[in-house]
Short mmCIF file of C-alpha atoms and ligand atoms in Angstrom, two decimals:
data_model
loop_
_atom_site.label_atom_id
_atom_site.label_comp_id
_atom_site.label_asym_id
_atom_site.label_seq_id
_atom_site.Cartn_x
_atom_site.Cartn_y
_atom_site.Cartn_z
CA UNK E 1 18.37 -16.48 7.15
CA UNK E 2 21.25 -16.92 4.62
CA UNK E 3 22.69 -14.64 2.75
CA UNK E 4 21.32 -15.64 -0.14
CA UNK E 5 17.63 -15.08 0.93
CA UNK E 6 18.18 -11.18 1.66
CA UNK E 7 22.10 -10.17 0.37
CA UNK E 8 22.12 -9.20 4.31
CA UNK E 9 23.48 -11.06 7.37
CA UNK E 10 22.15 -12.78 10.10
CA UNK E 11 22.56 -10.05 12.57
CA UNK E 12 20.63 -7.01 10.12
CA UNK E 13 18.18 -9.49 9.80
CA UNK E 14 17.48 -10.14 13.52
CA UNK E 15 17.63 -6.29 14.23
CA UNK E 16 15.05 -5.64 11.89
CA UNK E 17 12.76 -8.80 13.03
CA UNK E 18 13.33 -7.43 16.50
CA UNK E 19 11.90 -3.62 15.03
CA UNK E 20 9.15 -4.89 13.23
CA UNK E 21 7.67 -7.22 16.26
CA UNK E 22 9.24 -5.34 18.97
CA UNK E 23 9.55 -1.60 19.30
CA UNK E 24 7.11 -0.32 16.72
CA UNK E 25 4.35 -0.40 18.86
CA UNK E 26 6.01 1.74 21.46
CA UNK E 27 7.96 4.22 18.94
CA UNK E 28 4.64 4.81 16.79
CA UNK E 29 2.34 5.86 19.86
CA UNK E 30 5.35 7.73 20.86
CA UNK E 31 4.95 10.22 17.47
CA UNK E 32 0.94 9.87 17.70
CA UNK E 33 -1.60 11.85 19.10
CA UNK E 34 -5.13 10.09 20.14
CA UNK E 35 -7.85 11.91 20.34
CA UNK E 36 -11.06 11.01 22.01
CA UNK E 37 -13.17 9.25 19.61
CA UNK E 38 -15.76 11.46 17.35
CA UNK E 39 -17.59 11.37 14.31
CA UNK E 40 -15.71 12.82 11.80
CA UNK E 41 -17.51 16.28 10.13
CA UNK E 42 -17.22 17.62 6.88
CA UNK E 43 -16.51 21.89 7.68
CA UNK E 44 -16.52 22.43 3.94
CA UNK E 45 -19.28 25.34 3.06
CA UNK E 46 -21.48 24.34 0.29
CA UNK E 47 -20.52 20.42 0.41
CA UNK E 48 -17.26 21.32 -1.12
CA UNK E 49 -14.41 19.29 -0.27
CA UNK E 50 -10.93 20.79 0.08
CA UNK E 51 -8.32 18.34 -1.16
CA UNK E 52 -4.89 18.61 0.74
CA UNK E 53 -1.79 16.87 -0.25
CA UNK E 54 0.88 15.42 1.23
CA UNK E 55 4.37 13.97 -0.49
CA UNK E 56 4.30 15.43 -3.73
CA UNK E 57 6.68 13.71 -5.52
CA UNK E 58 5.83 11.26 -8.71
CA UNK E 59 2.75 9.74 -7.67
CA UNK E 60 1.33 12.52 -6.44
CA UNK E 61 0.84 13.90 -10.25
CA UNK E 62 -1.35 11.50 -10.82
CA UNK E 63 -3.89 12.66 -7.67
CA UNK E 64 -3.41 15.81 -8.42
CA UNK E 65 -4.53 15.41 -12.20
CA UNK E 66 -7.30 13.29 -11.11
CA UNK E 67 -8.12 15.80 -8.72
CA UNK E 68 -8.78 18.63 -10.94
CA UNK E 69 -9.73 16.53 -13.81
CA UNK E 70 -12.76 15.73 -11.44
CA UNK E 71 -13.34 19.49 -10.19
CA UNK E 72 -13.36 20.78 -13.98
CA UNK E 73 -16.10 18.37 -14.31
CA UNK E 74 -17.80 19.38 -11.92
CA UNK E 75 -17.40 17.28 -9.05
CA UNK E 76 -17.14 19.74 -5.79
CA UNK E 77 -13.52 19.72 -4.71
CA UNK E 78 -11.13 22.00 -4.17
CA UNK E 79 -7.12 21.76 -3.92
CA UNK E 80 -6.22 23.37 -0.97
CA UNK E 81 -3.06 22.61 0.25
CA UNK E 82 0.40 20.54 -0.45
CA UNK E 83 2.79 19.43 1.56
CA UNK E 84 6.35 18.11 1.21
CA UNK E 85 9.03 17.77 3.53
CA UNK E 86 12.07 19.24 -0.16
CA UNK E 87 10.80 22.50 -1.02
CA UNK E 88 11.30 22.22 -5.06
CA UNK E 89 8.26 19.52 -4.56
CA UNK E 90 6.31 22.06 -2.86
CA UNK E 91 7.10 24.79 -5.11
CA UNK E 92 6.26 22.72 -8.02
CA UNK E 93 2.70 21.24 -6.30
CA UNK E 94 1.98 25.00 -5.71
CA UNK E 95 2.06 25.57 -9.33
CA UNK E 96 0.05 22.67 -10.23
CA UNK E 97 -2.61 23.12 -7.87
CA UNK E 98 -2.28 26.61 -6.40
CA UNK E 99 -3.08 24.92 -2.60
CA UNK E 100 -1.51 26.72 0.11
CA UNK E 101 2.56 25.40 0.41
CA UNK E 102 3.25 23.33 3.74
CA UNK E 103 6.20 21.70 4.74
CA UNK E 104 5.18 19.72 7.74
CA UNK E 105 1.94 17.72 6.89
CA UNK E 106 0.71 18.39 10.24
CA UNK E 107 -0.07 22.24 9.90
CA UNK E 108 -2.02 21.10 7.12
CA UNK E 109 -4.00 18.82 8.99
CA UNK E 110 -5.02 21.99 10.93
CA UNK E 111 -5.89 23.47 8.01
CA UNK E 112 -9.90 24.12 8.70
CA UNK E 113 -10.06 24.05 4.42
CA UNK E 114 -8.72 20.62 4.37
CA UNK E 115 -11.36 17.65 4.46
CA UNK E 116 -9.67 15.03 2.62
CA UNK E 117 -6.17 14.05 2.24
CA UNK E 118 -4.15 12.44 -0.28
CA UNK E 119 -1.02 10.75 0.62
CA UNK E 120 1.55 9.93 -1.37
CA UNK E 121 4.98 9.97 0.78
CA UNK E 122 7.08 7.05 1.08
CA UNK E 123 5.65 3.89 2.55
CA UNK E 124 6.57 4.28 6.24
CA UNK E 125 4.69 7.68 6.51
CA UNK E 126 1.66 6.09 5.16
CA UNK E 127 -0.23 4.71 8.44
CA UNK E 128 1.73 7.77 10.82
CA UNK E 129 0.31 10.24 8.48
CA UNK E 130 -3.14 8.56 7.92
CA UNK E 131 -3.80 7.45 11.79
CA UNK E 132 -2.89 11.69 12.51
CA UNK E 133 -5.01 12.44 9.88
CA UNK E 134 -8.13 10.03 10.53
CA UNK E 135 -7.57 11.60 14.60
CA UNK E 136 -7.68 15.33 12.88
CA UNK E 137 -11.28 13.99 11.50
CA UNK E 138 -10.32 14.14 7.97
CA UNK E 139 -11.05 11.52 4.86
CA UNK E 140 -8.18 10.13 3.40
CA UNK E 141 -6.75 8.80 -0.03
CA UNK E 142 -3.80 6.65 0.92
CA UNK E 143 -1.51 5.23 -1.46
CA UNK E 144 -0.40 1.79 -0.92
CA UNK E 145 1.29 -0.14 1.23
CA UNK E 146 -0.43 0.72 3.91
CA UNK E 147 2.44 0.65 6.26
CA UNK E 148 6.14 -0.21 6.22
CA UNK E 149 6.68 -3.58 6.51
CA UNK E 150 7.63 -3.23 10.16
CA UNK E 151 4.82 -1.24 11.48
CA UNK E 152 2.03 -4.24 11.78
CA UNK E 153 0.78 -2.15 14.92
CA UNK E 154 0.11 0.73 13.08
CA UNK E 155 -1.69 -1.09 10.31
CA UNK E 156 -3.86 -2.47 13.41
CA UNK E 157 -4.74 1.23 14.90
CA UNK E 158 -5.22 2.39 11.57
CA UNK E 159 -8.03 -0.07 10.57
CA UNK E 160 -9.60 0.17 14.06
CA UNK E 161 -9.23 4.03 14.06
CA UNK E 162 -10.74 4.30 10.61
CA UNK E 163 -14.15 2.95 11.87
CA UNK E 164 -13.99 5.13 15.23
CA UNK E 165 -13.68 8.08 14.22
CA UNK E 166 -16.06 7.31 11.24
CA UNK E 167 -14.11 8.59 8.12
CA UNK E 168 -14.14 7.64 4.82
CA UNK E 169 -10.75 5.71 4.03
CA UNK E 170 -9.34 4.29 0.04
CA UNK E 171 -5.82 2.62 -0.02
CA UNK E 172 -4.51 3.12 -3.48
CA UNK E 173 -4.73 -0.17 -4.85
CA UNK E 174 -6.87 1.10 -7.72
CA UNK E 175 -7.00 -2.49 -9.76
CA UNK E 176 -9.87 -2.50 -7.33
CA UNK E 177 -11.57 0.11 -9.80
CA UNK E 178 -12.29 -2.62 -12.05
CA UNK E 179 -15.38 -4.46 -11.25
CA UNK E 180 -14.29 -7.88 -11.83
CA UNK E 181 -13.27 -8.30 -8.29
CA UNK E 182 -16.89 -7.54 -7.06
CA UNK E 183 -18.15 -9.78 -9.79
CA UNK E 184 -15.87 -12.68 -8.96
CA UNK E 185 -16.78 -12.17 -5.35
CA UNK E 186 -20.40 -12.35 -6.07
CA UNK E 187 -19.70 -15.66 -8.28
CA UNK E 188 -18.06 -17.03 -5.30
CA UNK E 189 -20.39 -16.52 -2.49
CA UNK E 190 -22.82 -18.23 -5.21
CA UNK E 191 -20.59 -21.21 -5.30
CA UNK E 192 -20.06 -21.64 -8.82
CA UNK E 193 -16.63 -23.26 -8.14
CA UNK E 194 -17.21 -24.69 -5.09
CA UNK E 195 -15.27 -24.55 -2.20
CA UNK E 196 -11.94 -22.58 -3.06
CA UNK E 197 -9.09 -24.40 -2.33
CA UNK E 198 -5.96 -23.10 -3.86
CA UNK E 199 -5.66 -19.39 -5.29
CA UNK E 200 -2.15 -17.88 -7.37
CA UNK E 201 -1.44 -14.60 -8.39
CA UNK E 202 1.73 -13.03 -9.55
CA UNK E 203 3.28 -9.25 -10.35
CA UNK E 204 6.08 -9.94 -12.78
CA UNK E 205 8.24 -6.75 -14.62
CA UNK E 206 11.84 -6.23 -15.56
CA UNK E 207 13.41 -3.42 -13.88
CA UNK E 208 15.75 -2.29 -11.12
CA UNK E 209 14.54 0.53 -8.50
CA UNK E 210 17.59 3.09 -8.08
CA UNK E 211 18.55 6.05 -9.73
CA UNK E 212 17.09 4.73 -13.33
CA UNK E 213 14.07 3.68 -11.62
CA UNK E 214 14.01 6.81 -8.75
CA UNK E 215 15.96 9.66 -10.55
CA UNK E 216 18.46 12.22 -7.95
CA UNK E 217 17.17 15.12 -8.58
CA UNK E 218 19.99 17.40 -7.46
CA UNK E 219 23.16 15.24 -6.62
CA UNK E 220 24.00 18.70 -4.03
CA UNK E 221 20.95 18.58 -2.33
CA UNK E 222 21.82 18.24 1.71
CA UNK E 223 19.84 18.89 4.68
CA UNK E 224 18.76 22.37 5.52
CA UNK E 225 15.94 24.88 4.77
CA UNK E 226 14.92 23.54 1.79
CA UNK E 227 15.12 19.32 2.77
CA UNK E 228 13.82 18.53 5.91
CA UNK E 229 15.89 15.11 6.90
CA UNK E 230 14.66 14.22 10.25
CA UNK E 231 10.70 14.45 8.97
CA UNK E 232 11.94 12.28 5.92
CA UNK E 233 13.49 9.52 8.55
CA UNK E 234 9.74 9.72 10.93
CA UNK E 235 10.41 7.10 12.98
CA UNK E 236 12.94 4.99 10.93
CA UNK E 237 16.32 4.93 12.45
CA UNK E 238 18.39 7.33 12.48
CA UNK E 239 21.10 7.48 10.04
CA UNK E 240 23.39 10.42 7.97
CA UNK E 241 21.70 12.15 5.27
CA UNK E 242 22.71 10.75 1.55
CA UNK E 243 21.48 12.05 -1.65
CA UNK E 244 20.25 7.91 -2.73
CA UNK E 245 18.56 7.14 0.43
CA UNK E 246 16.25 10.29 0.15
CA UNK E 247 15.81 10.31 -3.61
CA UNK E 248 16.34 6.83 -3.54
CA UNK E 249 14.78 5.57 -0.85
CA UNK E 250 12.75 1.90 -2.65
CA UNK E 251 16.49 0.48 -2.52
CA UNK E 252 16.17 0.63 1.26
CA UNK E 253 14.56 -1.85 3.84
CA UNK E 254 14.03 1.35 6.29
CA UNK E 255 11.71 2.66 4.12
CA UNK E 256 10.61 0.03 1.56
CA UNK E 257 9.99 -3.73 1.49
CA UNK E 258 10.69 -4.36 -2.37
CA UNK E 259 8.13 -6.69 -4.02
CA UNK E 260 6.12 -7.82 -0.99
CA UNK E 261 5.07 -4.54 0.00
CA UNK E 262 5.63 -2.22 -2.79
CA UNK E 263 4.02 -4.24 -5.77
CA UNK E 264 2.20 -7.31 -4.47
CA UNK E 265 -0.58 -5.11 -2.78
CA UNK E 266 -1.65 -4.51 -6.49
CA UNK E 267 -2.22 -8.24 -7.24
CA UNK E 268 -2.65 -9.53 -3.56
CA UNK E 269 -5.61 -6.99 -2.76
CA UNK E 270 -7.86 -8.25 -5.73
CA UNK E 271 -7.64 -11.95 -5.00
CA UNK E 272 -8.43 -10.65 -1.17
CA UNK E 273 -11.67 -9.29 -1.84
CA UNK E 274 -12.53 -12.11 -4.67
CA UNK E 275 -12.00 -14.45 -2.09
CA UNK E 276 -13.37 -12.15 1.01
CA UNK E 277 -9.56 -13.17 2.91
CA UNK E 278 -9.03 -12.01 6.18
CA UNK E 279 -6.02 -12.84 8.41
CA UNK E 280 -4.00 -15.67 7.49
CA UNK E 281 -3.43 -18.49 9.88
CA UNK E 282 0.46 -19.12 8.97
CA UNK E 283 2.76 -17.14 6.15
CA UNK E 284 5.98 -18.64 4.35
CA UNK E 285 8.18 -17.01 1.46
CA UNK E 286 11.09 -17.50 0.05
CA UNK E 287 13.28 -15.30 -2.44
CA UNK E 288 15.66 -12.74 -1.85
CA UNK E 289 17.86 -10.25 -3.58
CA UNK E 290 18.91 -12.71 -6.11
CA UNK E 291 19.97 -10.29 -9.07
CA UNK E 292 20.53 -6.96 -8.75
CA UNK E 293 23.81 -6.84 -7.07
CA UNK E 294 24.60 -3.27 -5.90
CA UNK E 295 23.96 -1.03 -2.65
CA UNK E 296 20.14 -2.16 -2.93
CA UNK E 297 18.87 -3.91 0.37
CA UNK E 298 15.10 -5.14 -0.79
CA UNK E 299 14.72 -8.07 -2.32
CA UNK E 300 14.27 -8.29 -6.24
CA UNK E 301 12.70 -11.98 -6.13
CA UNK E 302 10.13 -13.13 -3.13
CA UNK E 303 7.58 -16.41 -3.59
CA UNK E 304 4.63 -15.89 -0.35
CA UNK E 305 2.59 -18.64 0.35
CA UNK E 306 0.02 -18.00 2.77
CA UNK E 307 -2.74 -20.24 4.85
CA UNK E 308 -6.07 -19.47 5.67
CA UNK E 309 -8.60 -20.55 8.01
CA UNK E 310 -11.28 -21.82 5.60
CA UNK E 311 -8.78 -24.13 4.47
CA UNK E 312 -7.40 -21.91 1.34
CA UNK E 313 -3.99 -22.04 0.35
CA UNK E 314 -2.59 -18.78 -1.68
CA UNK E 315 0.46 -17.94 -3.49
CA UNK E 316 1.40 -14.60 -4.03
CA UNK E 317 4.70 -14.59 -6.27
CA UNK E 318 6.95 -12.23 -8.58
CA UNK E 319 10.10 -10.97 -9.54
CA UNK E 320 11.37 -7.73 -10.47
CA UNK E 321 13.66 -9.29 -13.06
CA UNK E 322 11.50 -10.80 -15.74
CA UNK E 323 8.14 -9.51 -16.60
CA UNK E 324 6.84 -12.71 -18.07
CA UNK E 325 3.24 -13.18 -16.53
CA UNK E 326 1.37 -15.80 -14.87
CA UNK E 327 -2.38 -16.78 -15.01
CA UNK E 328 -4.05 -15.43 -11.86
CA UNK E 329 -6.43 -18.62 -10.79
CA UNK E 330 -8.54 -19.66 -8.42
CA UNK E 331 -9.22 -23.24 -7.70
CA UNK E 332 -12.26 -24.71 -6.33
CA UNK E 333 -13.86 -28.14 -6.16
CA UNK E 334 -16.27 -27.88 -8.06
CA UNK E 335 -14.09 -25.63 -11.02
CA UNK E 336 -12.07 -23.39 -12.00
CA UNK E 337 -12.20 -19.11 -11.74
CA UNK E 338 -9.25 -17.34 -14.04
CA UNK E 339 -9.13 -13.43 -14.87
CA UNK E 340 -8.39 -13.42 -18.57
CA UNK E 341 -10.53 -12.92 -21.66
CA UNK E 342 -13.24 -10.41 -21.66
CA UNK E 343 -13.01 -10.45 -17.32
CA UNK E 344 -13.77 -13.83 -15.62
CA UNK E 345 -14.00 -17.11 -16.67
CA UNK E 346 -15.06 -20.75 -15.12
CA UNK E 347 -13.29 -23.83 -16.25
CA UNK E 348 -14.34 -27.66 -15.06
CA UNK E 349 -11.90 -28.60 -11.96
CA UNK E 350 -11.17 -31.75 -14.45
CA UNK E 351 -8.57 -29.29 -16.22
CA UNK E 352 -10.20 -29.33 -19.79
CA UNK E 353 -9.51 -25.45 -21.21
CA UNK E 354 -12.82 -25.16 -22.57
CA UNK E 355 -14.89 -22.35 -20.56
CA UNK E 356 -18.16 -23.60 -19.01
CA UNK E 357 -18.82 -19.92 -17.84
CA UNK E 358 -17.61 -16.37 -19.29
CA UNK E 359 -18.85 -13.38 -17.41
CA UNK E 360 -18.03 -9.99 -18.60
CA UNK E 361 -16.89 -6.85 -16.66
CA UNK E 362 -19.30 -4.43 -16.05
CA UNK E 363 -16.88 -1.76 -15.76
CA UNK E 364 -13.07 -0.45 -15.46
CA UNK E 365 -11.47 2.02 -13.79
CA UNK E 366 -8.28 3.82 -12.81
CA UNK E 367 -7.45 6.48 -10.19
CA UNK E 368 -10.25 8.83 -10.99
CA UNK E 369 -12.96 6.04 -10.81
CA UNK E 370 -11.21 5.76 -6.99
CA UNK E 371 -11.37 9.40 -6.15
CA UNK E 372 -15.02 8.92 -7.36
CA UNK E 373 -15.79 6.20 -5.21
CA UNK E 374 -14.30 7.52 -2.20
CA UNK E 375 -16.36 10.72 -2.57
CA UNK E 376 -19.37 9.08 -2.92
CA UNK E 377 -18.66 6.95 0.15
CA UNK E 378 -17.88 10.04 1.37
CA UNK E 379 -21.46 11.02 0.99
CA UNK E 380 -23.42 7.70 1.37
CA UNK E 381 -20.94 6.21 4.76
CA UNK E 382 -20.65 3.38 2.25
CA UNK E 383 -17.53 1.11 2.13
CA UNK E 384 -15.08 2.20 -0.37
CA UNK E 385 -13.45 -0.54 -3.30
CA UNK E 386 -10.37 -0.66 -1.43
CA UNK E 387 -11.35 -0.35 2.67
CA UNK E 388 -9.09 0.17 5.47
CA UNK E 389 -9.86 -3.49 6.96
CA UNK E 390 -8.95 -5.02 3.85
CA UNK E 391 -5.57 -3.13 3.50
CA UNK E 392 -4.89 -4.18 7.26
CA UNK E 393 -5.40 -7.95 5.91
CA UNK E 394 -2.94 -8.01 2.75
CA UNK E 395 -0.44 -5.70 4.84
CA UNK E 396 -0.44 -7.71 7.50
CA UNK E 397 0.08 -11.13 5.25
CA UNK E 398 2.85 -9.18 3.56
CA UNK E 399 4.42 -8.50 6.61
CA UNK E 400 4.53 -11.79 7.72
CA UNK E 401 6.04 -12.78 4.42
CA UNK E 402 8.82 -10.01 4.75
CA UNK E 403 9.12 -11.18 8.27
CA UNK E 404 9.12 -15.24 6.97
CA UNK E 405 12.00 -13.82 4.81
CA UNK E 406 14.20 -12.39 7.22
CA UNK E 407 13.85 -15.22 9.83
CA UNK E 408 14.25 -18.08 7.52
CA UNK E 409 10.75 -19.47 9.20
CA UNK E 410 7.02 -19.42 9.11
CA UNK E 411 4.93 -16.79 10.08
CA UNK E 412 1.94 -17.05 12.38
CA UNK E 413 -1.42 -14.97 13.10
CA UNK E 414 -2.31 -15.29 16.30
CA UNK E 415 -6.23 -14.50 15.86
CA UNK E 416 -7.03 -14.31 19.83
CA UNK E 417 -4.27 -11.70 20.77
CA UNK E 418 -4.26 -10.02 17.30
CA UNK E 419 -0.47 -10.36 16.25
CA UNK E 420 2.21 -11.61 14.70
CA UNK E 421 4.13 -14.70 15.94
CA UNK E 422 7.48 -16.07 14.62
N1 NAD W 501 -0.71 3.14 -6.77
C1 NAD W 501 0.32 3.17 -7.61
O1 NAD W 501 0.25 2.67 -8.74
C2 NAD W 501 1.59 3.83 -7.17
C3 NAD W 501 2.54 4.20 -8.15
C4 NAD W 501 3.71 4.83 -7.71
C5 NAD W 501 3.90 5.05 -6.34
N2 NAD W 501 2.96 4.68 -5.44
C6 NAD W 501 3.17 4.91 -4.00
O2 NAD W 501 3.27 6.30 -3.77
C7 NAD W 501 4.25 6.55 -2.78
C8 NAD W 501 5.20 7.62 -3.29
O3 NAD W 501 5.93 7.11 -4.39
P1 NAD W 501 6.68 8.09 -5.40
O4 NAD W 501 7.16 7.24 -6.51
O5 NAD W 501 5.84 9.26 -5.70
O6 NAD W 501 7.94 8.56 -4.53
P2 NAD W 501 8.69 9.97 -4.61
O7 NAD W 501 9.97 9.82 -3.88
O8 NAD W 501 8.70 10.45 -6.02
O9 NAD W 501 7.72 10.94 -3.80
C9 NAD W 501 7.64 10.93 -2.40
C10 NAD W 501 7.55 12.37 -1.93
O10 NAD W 501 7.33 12.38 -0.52
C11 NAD W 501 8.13 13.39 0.05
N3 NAD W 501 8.32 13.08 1.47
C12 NAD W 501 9.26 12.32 2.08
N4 NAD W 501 9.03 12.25 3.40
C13 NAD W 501 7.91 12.99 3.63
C14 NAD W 501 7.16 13.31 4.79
N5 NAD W 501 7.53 12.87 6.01
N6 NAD W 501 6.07 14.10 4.66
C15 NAD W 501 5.69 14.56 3.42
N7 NAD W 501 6.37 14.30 2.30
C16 NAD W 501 7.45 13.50 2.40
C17 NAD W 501 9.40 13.38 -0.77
O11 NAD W 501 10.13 14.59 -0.66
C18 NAD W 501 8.84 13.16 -2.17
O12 NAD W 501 8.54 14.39 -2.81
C19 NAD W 501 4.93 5.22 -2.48
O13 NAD W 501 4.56 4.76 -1.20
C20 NAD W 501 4.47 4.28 -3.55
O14 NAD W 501 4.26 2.96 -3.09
C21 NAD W 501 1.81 4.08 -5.84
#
């Protein structure tokens, strides 16, 4: 890898290949406790669900509001608990919510009140905190990524843990509120572009993460009673406290992946389930931190362009540096599927611009339309917008693009023993 693809030499980048495809297997089941397999029950009285919490930071207002937005109209949930490894977060999630104040997630797990949990901490807690929740029998709202971009085995226990122990499970990807994903799905499997053979989407914006993007909230704040360090780190290695890498902590490839992982799951998951992907055959990107010149490890720019077995070629671009758009298209044989105008629309593969086919969406969403969905999977044991084995699928194709990065070569998905190969 040159330096130009990640701002980082050769040597970082072989000690994180050698994490991501090496270790994490043995250091996650290391923090994890497996259970025997079980249905999952609901112990609310009445049907009620209790809602519990965990990293309360920004996002987390917006679960919370959606939360009780839902309960004040009616819907039967409860918020029970927070958690939060800085106490001002906790204190402040209290007042919002008046749950019961945690600062290790996994007492709340053992709350008996809690049914359902929301997480919201940063991206390598994700799949530790959801796999120990799914074993504690609970459903869970999980933000997205999925995983770090190093923790592909975790990702893979997740998705087969999720169906075991028979929980309801929505990644945070909530695009996938809006129907014209199912719609374009359904126009697929009907064929009325043929075979697809080529598919683009992009997530283009202008802006640096760091202290403008991730504000320090108290330039003093140090490891103690009040800021639990080591349960920030988990199982990322272990380095000195700093005031940017725990405020901060998108700047940093031991807790974030930049674009790949932090944005693309937005725009990647939606082409997934239009085009019902699975695991791709072979990944390749190319990019880098190729603007924003300062202590900031993850890259700013990153072009993915992943294989599949049907014989589909995707690209998956972006930068974080100008927020002029692309067209998201899908190219088939037979024509032509874009996602503009009033939802889809179906152009001749000849190129003319003039639509042969407009289809309208049915209906759009947000976060609340996701809570609501996940409840009523909740209910029904249907599968939620945004299910676990989908998440494994774009996570795992975004790994092997970080991964593609790093090494300066292509990616592979080696289908028989389920795992990366580069
Ligand atoms: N779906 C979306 O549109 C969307 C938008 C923003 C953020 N997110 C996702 O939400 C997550 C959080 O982002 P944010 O912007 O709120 O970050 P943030 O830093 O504001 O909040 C993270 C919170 O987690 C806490 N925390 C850290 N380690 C923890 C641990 N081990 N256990 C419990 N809490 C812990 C932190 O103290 C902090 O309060 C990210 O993974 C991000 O990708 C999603």
């Amino acid at each position: 890898m040159s330096d130009a693809t990640s701002g980082q030499g050769p040597n970082v980048s072989r000690r994180r290949f050698i994490q991501a495809v090496g270790t994490t297997a043995a250091s996650v089941a290391a923090g994890l406790h497996i259970g025997a397999p079980a249905r999952a029950q609901s112990r609310s009285a009445n049907g009620r669900l209790g809602v519990g919490f965990i990293g309360c930071g920004g996002r987390m207002g917006a679960h919370i509001g959606a939360v009780q937005q839902l309960k004040n109209e009616g819907q039967p949930l409860d918020l029970v608990a927070v958690s939060d490894v800085y106490k001002p977060r906790v204190d402040a999630a209290v007042q919002a919510t008046g749950g019961k104040p945690y600062r290790d997630y996994r007492e709340l797990l053992e709350d008996r009140h809690v049914d359902l949990v929301c997480i919201a901490s940063p991206d390598r807690h994700h799949g530790p905190q959801a796999l120990d929740a799914v074993e504690a029998g609970k459903h869970v709202y999980c933000e997205k990524p999925m995983t770090h971009w190093s923790q592909f085995e975790v990702a893979k226990k997740l998705a087969r843990r999720v169906k075991e122990r028979g929980v309801a499970f929505q990644l945070g990807t909530q695009r996938l509120a809006d129907s014209i994903w199912r719609q374009g799905a359904e126009l697929i499997r009907q064929g009325v572009i043929g075979k697809p053979l080529h598919a683009q989407v992009g997530y283009y914006r202008q802006g640096d993460w760091g202290e403008r993007g991730m504000p320090i909230l108290d330039p003093s704040a140090k490891p103690g009673p009040d800021l639990d360090w080591k349960a920030f780190l988990g199982d990322a290695p272990e380095v000195e406290f700093s005031v940017q890498r725990f405020f901060c902590w998108r700047m940093y490839l031991d807790y974030a992946g930049g674009p790949p992982t932090d944005l693309y799951p937005h725009v990647f998951t939606p082409l997934a389930t239009v085009l019902g992907l699975g695991m791709p055959t072979r990944v390749s990107a190319a990019g880098g931190k190729l603007f924003y010149n300062h202590e900031r490890e993850v890259p700013d720019t990153v072009n993915i362009l992943m294989d599949y077995p049907q014989g589909l070629t995707v690209a998956c671009m972006g930068t974080q540096v100008n927020a002029w758009e692309m067209e998201w298209v899908i190219r088939g044989a037979e024509g032509t599927m874009t996602f503009s105008g009033p939802g889809i629309q179906i152009f001749p593969a000849d190129g003319r611009r003039e639509p042969v086919k407009e289809v309208a969406r049915e209906a759009s969403g947000d976060v609340r339309e996701m809570w609501l969905n996940l409840i009523e999977c909740i209910h029904s044991g249907g599968k939620p917008w945004s299910p676990v084995d989908m998440g494994y699928c774009v996570q795992t194709a975004m790994n092997m693009g970080m991964l593609s990065l790093f090494e300066g070569k292509t990616a592979h998905f080696d289908t028989d023993r389920e795992r990366i190969r580069i």
